[in-house]
PDB file of C-alpha atoms in Angstrom:
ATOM      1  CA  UNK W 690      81.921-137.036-249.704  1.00 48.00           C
ATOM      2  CA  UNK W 691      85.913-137.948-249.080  1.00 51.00           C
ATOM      3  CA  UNK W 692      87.779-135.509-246.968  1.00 55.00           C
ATOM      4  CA  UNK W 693      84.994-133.954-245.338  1.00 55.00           C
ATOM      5  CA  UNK W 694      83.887-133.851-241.960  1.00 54.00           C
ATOM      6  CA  UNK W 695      80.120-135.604-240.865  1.00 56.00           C
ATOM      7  CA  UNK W 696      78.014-132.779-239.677  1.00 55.00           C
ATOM      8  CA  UNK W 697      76.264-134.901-236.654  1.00 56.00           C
ATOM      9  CA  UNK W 698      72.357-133.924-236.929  1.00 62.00           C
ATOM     10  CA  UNK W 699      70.353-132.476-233.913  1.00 75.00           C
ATOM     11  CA  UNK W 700      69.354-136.044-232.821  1.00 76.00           C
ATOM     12  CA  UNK W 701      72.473-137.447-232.809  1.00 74.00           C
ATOM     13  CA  UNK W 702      73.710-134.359-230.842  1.00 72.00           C
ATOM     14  CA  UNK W 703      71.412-134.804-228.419  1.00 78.00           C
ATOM     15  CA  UNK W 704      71.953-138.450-228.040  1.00 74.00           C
ATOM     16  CA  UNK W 705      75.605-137.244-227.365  1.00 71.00           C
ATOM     17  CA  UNK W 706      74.691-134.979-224.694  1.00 74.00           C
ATOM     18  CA  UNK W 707      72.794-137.564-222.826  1.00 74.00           C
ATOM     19  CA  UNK W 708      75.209-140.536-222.835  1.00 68.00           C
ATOM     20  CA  UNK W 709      77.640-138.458-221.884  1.00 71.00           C
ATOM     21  CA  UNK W 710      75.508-136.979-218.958  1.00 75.00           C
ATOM     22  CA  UNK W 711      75.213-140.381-218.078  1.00 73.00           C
ATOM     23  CA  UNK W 712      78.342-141.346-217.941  1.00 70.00           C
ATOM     24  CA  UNK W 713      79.090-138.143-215.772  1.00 73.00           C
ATOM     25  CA  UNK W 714      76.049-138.862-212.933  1.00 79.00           C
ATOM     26  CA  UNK W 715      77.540-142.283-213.071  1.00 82.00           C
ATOM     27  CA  UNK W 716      80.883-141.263-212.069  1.00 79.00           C
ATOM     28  CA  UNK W 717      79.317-138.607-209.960  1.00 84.00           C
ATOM     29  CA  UNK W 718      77.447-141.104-207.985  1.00 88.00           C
ATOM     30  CA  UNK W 719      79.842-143.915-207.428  1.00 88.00           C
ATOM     31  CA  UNK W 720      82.295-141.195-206.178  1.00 88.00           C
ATOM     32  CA  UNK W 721      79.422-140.211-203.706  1.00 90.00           C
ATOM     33  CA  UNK W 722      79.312-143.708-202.595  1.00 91.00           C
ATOM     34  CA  UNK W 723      83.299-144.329-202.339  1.00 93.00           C
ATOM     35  CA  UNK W 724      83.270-141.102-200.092  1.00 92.00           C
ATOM     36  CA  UNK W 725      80.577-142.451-197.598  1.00 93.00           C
ATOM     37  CA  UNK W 726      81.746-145.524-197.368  1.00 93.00           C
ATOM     38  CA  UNK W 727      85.227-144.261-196.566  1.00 93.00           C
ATOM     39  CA  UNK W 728      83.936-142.175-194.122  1.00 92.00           C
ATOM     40  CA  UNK W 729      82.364-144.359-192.145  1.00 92.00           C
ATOM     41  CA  UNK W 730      84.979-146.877-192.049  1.00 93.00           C
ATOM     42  CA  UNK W 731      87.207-144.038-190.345  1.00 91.00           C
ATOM     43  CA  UNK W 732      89.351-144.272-193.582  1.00 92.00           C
ATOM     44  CA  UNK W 733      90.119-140.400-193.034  1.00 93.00           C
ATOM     45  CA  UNK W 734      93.005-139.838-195.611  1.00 92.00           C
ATOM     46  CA  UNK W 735      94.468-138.099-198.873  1.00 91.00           C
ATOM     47  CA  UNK W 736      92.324-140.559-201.322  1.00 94.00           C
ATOM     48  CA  UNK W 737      88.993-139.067-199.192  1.00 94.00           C
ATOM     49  CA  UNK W 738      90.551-135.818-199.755  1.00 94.00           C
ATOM     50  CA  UNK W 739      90.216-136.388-203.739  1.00 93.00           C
ATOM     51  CA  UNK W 740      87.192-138.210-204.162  1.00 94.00           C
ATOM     52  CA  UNK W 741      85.704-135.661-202.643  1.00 94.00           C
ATOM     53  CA  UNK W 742      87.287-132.925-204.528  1.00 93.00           C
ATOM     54  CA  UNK W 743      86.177-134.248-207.847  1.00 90.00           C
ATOM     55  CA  UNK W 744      82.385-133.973-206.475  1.00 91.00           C
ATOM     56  CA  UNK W 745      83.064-130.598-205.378  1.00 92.00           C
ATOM     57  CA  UNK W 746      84.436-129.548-208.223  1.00 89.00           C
ATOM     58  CA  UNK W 747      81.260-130.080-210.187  1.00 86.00           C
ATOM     59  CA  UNK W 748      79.051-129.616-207.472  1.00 89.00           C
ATOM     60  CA  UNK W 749      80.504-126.572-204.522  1.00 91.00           C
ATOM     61  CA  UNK W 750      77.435-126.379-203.038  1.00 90.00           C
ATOM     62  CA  UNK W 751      77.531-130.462-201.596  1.00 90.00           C
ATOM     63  CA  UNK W 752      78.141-128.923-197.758  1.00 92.00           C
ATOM     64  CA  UNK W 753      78.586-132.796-196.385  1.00 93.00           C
ATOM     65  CA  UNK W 754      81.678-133.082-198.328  1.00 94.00           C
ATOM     66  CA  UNK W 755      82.893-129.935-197.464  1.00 96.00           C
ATOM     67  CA  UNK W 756      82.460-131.248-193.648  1.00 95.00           C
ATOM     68  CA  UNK W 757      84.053-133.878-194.499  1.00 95.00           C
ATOM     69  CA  UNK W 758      86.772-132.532-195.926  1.00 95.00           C
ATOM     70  CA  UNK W 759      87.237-130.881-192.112  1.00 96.00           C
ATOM     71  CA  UNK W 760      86.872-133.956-190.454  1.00 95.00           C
ATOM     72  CA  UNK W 761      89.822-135.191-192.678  1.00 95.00           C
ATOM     73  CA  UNK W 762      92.323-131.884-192.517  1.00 95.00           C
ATOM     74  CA  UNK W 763      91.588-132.058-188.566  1.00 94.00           C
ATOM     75  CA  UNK W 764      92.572-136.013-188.424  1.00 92.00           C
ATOM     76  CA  UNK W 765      95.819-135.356-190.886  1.00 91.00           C
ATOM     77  CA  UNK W 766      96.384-132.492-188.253  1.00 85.00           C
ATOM     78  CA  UNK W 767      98.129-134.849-185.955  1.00 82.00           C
ATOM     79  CA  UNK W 768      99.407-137.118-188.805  1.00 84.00           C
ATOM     80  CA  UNK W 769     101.872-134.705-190.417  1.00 88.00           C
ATOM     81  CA  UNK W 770     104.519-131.947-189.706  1.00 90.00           C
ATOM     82  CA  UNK W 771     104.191-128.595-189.728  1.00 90.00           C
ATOM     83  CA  UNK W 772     105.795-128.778-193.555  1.00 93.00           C
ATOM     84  CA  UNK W 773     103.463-131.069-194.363  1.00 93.00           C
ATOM     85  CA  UNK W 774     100.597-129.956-193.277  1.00 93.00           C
ATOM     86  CA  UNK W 775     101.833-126.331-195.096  1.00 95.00           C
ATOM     87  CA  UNK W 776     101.466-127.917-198.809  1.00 95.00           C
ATOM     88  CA  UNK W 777      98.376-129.534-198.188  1.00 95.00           C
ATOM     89  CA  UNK W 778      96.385-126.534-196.955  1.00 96.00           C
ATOM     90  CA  UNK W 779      98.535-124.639-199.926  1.00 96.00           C
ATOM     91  CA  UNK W 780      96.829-126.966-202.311  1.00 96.00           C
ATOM     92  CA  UNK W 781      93.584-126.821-200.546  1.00 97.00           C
ATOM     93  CA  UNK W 782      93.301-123.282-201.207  1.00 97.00           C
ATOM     94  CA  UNK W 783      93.978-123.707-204.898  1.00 96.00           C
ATOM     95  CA  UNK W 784      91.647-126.116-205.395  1.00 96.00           C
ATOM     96  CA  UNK W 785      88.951-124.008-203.358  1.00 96.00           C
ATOM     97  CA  UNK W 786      89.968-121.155-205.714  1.00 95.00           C
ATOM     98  CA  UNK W 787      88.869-123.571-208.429  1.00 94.00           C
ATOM     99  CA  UNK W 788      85.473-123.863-206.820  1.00 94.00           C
ATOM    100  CA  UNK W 789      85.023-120.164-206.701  1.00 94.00           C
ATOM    101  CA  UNK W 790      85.752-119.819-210.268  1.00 92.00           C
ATOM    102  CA  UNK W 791      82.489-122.718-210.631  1.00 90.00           C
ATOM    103  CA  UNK W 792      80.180-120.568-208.451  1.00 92.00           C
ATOM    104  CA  UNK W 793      81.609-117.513-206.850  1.00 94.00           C
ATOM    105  CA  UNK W 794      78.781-117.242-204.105  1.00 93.00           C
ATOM    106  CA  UNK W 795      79.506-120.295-202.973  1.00 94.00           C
ATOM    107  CA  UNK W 796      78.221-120.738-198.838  1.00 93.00           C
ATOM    108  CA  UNK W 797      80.242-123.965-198.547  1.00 94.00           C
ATOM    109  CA  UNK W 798      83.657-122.851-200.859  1.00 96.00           C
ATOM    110  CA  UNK W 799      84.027-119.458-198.760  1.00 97.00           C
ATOM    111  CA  UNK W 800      82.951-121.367-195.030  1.00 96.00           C
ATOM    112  CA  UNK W 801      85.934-123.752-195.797  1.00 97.00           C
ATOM    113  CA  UNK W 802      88.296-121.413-196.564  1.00 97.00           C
ATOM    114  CA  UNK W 803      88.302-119.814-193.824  1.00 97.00           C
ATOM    115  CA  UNK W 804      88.835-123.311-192.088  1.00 97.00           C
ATOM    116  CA  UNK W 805      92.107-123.523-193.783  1.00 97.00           C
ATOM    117  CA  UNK W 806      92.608-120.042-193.126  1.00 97.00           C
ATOM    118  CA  UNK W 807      92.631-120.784-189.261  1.00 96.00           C
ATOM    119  CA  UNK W 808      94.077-124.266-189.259  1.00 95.00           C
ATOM    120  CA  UNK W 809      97.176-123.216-191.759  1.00 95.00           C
ATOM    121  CA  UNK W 810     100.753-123.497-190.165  1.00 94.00           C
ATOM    122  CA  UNK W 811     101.779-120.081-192.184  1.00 95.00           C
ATOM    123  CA  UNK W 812      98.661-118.430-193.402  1.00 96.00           C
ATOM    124  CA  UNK W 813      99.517-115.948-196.077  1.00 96.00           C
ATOM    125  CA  UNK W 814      96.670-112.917-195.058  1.00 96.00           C
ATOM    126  CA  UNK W 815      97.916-110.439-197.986  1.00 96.00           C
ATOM    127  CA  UNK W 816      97.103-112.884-200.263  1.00 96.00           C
ATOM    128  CA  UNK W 817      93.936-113.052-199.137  1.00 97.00           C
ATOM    129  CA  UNK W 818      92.945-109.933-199.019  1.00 96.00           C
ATOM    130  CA  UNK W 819      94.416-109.338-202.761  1.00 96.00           C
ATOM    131  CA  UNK W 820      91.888-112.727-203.589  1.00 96.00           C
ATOM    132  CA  UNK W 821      89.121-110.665-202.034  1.00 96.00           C
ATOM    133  CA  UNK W 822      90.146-107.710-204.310  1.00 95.00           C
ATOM    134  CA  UNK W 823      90.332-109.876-207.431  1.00 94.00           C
ATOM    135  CA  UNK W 824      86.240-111.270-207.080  1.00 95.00           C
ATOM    136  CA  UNK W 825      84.826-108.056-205.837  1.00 94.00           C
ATOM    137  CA  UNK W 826      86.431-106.839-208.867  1.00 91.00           C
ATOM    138  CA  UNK W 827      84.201-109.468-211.068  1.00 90.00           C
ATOM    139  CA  UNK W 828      81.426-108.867-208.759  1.00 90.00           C
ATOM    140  CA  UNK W 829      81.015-105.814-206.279  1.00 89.00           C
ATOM    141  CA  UNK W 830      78.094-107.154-204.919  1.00 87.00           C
ATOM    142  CA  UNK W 831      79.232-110.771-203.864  1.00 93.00           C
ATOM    143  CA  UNK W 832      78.381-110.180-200.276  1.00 91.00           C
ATOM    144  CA  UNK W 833      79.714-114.038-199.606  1.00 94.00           C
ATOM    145  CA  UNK W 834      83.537-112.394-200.511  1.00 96.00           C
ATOM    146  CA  UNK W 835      82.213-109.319-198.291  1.00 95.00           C
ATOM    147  CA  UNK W 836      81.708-111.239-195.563  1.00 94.00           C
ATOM    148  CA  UNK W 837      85.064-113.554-196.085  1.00 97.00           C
ATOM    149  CA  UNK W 838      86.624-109.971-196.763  1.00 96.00           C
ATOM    150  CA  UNK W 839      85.860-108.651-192.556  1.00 95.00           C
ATOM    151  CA  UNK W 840      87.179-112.639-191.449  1.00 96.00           C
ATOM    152  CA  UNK W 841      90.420-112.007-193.126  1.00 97.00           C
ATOM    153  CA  UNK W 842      90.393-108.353-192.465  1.00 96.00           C
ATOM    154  CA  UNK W 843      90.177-109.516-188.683  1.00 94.00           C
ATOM    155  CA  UNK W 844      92.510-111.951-188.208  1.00 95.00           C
ATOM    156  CA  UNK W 845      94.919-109.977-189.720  1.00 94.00           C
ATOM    157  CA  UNK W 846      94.072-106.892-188.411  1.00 93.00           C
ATOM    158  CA  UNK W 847      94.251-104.452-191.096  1.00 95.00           C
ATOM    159  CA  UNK W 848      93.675-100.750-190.006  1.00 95.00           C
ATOM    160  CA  UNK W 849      89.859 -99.512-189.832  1.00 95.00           C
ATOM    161  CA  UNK W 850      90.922 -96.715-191.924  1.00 96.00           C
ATOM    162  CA  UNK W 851      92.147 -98.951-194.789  1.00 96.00           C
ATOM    163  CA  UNK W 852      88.968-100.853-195.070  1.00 96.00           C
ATOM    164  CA  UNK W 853      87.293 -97.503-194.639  1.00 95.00           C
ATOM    165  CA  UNK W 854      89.264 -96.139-197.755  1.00 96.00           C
ATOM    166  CA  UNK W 855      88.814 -99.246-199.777  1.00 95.00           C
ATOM    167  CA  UNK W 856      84.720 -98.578-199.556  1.00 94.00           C
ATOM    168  CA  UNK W 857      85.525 -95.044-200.686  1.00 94.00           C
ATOM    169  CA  UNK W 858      87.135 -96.714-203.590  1.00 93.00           C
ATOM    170  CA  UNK W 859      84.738 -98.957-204.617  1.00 92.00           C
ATOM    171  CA  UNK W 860      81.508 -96.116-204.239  1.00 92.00           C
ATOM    172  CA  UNK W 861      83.504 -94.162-206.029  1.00 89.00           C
ATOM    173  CA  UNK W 862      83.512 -96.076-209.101  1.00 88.00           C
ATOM    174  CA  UNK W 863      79.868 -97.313-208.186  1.00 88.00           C
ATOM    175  CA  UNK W 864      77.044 -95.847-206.184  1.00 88.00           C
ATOM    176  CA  UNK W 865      74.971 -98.827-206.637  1.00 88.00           C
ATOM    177  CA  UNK W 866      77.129-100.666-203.890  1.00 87.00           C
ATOM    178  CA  UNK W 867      74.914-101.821-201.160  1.00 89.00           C
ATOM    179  CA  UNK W 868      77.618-104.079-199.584  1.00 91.00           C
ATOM    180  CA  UNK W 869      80.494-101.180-199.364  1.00 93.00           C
ATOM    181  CA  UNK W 870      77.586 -98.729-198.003  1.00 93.00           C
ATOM    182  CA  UNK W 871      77.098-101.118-195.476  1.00 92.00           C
ATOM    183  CA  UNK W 872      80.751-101.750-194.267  1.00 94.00           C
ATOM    184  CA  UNK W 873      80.491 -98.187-194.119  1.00 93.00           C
ATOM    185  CA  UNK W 874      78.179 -97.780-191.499  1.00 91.00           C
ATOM    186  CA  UNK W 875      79.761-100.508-189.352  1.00 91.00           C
ATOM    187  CA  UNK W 876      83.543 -98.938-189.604  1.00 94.00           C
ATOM    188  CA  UNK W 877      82.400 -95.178-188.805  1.00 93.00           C
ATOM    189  CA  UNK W 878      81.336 -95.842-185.278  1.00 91.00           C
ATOM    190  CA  UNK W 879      85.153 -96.963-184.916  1.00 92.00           C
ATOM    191  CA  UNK W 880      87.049 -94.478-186.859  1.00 94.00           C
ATOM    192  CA  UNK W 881      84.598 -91.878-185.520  1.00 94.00           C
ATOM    193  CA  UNK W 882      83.150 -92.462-181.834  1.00 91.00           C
ATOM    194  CA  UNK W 883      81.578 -89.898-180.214  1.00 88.00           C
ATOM    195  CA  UNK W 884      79.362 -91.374-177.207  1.00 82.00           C
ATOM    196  CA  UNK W 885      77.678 -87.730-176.648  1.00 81.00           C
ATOM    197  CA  UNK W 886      75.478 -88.411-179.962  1.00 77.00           C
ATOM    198  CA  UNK W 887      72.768 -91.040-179.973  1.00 71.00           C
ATOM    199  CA  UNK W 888      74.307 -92.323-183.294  1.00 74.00           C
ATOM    200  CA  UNK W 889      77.777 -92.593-181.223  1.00 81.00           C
ATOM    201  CA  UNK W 890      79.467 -90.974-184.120  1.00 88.00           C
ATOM    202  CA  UNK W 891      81.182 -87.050-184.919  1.00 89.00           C
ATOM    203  CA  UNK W 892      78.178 -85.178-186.261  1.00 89.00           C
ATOM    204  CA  UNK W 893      80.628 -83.624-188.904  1.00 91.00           C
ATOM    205  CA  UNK W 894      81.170 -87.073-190.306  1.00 93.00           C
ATOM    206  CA  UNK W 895      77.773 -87.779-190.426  1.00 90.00           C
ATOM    207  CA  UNK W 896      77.260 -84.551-192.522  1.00 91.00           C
ATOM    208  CA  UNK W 897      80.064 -85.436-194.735  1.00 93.00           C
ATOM    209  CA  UNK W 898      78.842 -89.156-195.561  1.00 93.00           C
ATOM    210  CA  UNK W 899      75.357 -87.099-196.304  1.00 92.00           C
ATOM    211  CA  UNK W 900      77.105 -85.406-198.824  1.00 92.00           C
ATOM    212  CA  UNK W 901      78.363 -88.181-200.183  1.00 92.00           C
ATOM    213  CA  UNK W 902      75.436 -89.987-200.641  1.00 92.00           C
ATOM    214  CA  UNK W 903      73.755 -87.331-201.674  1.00 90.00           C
ATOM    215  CA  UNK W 904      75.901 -87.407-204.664  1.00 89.00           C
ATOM    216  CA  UNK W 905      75.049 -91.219-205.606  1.00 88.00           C
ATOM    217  CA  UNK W 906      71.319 -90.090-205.132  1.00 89.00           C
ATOM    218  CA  UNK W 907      71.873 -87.334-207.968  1.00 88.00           C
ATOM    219  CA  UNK W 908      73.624 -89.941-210.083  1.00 87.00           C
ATOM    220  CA  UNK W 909      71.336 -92.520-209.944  1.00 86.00           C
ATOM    221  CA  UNK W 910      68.491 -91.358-208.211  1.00 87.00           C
ATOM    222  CA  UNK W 911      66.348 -94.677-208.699  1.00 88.00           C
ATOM    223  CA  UNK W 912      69.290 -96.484-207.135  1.00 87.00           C
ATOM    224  CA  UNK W 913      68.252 -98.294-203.509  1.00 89.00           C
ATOM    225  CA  UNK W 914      71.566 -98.333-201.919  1.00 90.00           C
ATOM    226  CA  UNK W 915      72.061 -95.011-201.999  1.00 90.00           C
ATOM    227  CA  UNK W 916      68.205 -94.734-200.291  1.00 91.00           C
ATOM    228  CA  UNK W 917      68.824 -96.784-197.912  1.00 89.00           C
ATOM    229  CA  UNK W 918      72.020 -95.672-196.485  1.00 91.00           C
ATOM    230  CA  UNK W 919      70.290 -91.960-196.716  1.00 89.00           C
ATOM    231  CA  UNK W 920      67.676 -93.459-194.319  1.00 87.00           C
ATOM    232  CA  UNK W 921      70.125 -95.348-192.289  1.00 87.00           C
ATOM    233  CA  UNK W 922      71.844 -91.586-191.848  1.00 87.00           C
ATOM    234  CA  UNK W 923      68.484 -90.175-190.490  1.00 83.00           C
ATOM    235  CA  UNK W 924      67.339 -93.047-188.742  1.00 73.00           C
ATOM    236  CA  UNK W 925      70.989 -93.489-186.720  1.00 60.00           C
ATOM    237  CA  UNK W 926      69.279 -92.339-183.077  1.00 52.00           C
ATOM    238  CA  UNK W 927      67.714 -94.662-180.540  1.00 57.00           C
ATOM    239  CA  UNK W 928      64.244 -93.785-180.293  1.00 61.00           C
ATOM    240  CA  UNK W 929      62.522 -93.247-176.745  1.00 71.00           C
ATOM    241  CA  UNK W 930      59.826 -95.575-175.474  1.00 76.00           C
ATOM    242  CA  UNK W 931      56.409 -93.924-176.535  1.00 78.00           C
ATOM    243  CA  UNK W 932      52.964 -94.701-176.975  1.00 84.00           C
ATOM    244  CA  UNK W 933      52.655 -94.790-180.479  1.00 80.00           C
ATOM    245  CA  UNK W 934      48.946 -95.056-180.264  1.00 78.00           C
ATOM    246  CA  UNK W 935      46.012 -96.746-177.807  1.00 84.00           C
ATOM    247  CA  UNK W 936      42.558 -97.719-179.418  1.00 83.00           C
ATOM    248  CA  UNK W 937      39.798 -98.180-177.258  1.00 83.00           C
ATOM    249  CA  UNK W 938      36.654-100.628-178.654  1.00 82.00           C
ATOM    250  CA  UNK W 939      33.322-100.447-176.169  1.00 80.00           C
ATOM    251  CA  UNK W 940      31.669-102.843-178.594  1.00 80.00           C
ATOM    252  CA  UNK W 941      34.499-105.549-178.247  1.00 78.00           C
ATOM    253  CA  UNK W 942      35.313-104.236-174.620  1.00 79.00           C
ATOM    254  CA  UNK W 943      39.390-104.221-175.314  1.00 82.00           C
ATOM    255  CA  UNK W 944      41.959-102.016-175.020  1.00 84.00           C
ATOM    256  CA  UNK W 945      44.889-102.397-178.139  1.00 85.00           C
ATOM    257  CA  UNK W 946      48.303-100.562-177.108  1.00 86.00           C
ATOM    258  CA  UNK W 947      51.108 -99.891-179.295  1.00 87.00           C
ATOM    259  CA  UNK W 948      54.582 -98.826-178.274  1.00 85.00           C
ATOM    260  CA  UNK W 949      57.583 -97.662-180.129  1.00 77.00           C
ATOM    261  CA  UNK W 950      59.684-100.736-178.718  1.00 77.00           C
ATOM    262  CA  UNK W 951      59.120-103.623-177.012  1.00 79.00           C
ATOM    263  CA  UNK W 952      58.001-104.176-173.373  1.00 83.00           C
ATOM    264  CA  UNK W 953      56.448-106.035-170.890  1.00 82.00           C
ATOM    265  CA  UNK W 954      53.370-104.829-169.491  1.00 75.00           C
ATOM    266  CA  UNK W 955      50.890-105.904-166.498  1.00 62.00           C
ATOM    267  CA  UNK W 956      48.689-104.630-163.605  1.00 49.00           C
ATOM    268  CA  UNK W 957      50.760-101.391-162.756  1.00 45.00           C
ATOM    269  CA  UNK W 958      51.545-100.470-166.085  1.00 50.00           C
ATOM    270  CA  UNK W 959      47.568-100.671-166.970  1.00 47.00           C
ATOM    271  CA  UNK W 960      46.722 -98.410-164.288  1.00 45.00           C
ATOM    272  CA  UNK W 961      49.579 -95.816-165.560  1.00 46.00           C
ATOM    273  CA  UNK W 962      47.958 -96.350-168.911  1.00 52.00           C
ATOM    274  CA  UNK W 963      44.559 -95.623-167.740  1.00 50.00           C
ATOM    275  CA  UNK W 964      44.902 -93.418-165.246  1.00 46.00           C
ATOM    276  CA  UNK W 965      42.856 -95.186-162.682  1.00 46.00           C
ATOM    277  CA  UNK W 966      43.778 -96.757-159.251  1.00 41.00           C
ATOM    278  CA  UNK W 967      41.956-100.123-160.021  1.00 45.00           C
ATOM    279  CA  UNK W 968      41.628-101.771-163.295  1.00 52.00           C
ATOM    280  CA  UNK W 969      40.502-105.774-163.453  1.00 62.00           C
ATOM    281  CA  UNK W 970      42.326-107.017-166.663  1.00 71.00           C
ATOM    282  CA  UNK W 971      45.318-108.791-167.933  1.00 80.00           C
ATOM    283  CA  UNK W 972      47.393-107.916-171.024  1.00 82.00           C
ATOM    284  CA  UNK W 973      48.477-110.170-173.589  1.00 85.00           C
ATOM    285  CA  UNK W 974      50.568-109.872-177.040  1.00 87.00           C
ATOM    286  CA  UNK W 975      49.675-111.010-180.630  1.00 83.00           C
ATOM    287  CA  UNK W 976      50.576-113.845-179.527  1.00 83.00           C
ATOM    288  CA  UNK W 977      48.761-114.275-176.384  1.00 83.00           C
ATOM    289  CA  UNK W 978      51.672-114.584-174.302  1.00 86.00           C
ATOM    290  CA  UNK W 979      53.177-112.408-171.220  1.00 82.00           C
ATOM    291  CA  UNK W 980      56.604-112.261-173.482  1.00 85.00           C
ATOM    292  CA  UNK W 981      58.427-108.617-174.753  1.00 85.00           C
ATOM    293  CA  UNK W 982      55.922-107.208-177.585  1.00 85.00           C
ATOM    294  CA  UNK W 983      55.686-103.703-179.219  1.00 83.00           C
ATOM    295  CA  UNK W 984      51.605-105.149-179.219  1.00 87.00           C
ATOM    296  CA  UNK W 985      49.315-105.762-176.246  1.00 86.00           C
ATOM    297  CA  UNK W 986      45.855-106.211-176.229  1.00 86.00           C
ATOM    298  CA  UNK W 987      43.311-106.077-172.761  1.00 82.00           C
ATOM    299  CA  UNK W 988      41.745-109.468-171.497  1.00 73.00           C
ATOM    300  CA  UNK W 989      39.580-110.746-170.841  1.00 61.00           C
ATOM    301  CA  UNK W 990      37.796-107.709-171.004  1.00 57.00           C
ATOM    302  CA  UNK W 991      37.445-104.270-170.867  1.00 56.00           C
ATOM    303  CA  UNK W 992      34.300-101.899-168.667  1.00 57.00           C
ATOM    304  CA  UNK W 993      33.737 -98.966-170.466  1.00 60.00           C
ATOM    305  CA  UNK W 994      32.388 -96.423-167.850  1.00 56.00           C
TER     306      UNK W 994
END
């Protein structure tokens, strides 16, 4: 009929979709090409710079190009001045935003910017940190911005206290937050040292982070971040060397040991072990090698008397 729209029908839809994936892979692979071949002609410049960013736009996870993309900010390096060099790593960090919003657990997208990070003339570290804020925000768990999180936390060295606060924050709102438990436990022993306990911490701030946890277990108690900071709390000590237990076999004539950590046993050790002045066997691992184990097992063989 006049004056109305064609409704396209499921097979014309689909043959849609697939030209126009086509026409994308084609695209995608010819700017694959163009980027090798520029590469190893030593062509090292801006045009490398976006060929490659329209394949990582699509694609963040294509770590050559990201490498790449190095090689070519470290060549311009030398190339440029300091202004320069300032609006191109400005404009490298919007684009890697870009990439983020594409797949926020990006390996490659997060590794790189903290490349610019390091290599910028004026880096901007509040801005950073506010970025971090923003995607743990959309995602508490993305332990990719976690990570990028302690780099710019680092280099810019905000307080321990701050960070430690910010954790506080964010279990506050959420006990299921195995990532800010975490950062917990590896800011206390700095905020908190105490080198008399064999956690290294104040034993009245490890009762007070039991408390807290102990409120996420009665929250949620089927929650496993709360359980396992709980058993990182109980298991903070270093335990002492121990026999956890020796089995004796007169039918396979072998001895197995186990200790609480590893060690390196021989003749002396098997005569401590046994209580006798002469025994005539070596000691392996699980392995059957002389190297550290928690494991060791009698050979050739053992004389039961």
């Amino acid at each position: 009929m006049h004056g109305r729209l064609k409704v396209k029908t499921t097979e014309e839809q689909q043959k849609a979709k697939q030209e126009e994936r086509a026409k994308k892979l084609k695209l995608y692979t010819a700017a694959t090409s163009k980027a090798f071949q520029k590469r190893k002609a030593g062509e090292l410049d801006t045009e490398l710079l976006e060929i490659t960013g329209q394949v990582l736009h699509v694609n963040p996870d294509f770590y050559t190009f990201w490498n790449i993309r190095k090689e070519t900010f470290l060549h311009l390096h030398d190339a440029k001045e300091s202004a320069e060099l300032q609006k191109l790593y400005r404009g490298e960090l919007d684009f890697l935003e870009m990439c983020l919003k594409v797949n926020p657990k990006s390996y490659g997208t997060w590794h790189h910017r903290s490349f610019v990070m390091d290599h910028m003339p004026q880096p901007d570290w509040a801005r950073e940190l506010e970025l971090c804020n923003l995607f743990l925000q959309f995602d508490e768990r993305n332990f990719h911005c976690w990570d990028y999180r302690r780099f710019v936390v680092k280099r810019s060295k905000v307080a321990a206290v701050e960070e430690f606060d910010f954790t506080t924050s964010k279990i506050s709102s959420n006990f299921s937050n195995f990532s800010s438990w975490h950062y917990r436990s590896k800011l206390l022993p700095i905020l908190h040292p105490d080198p008399t306990q064999p956690s290294g911490i104040a034993p009245h701030v490890i009762q007070s982070e039991f408390e807290l946890v102990q409120n996420g277990l009665y929250t949620d108690p089927d929650d496993q971040s709360n359980w396992f900071y709980h058993k990182w709390l109980l298991g903070r000590g270093e335990q002492n060397q121990r026999i956890n237990y020796a089995y004796i076999s007169c039918v396979k004539k072998q001895i197995l040991v186990s200790f609480t950590k590893a060690i390196k046993i021989g003749v002396a050790s098997c005569e401590v072990l046994l209580n006798k002045s002469k025994v005539n066997v070596t000691w392996t691992n699980q392995n059957g090698t002389s190297a550290f184990s928690t494991l060791w097992i009698s050979f050739p063989e053992f004389i039961c008397l």
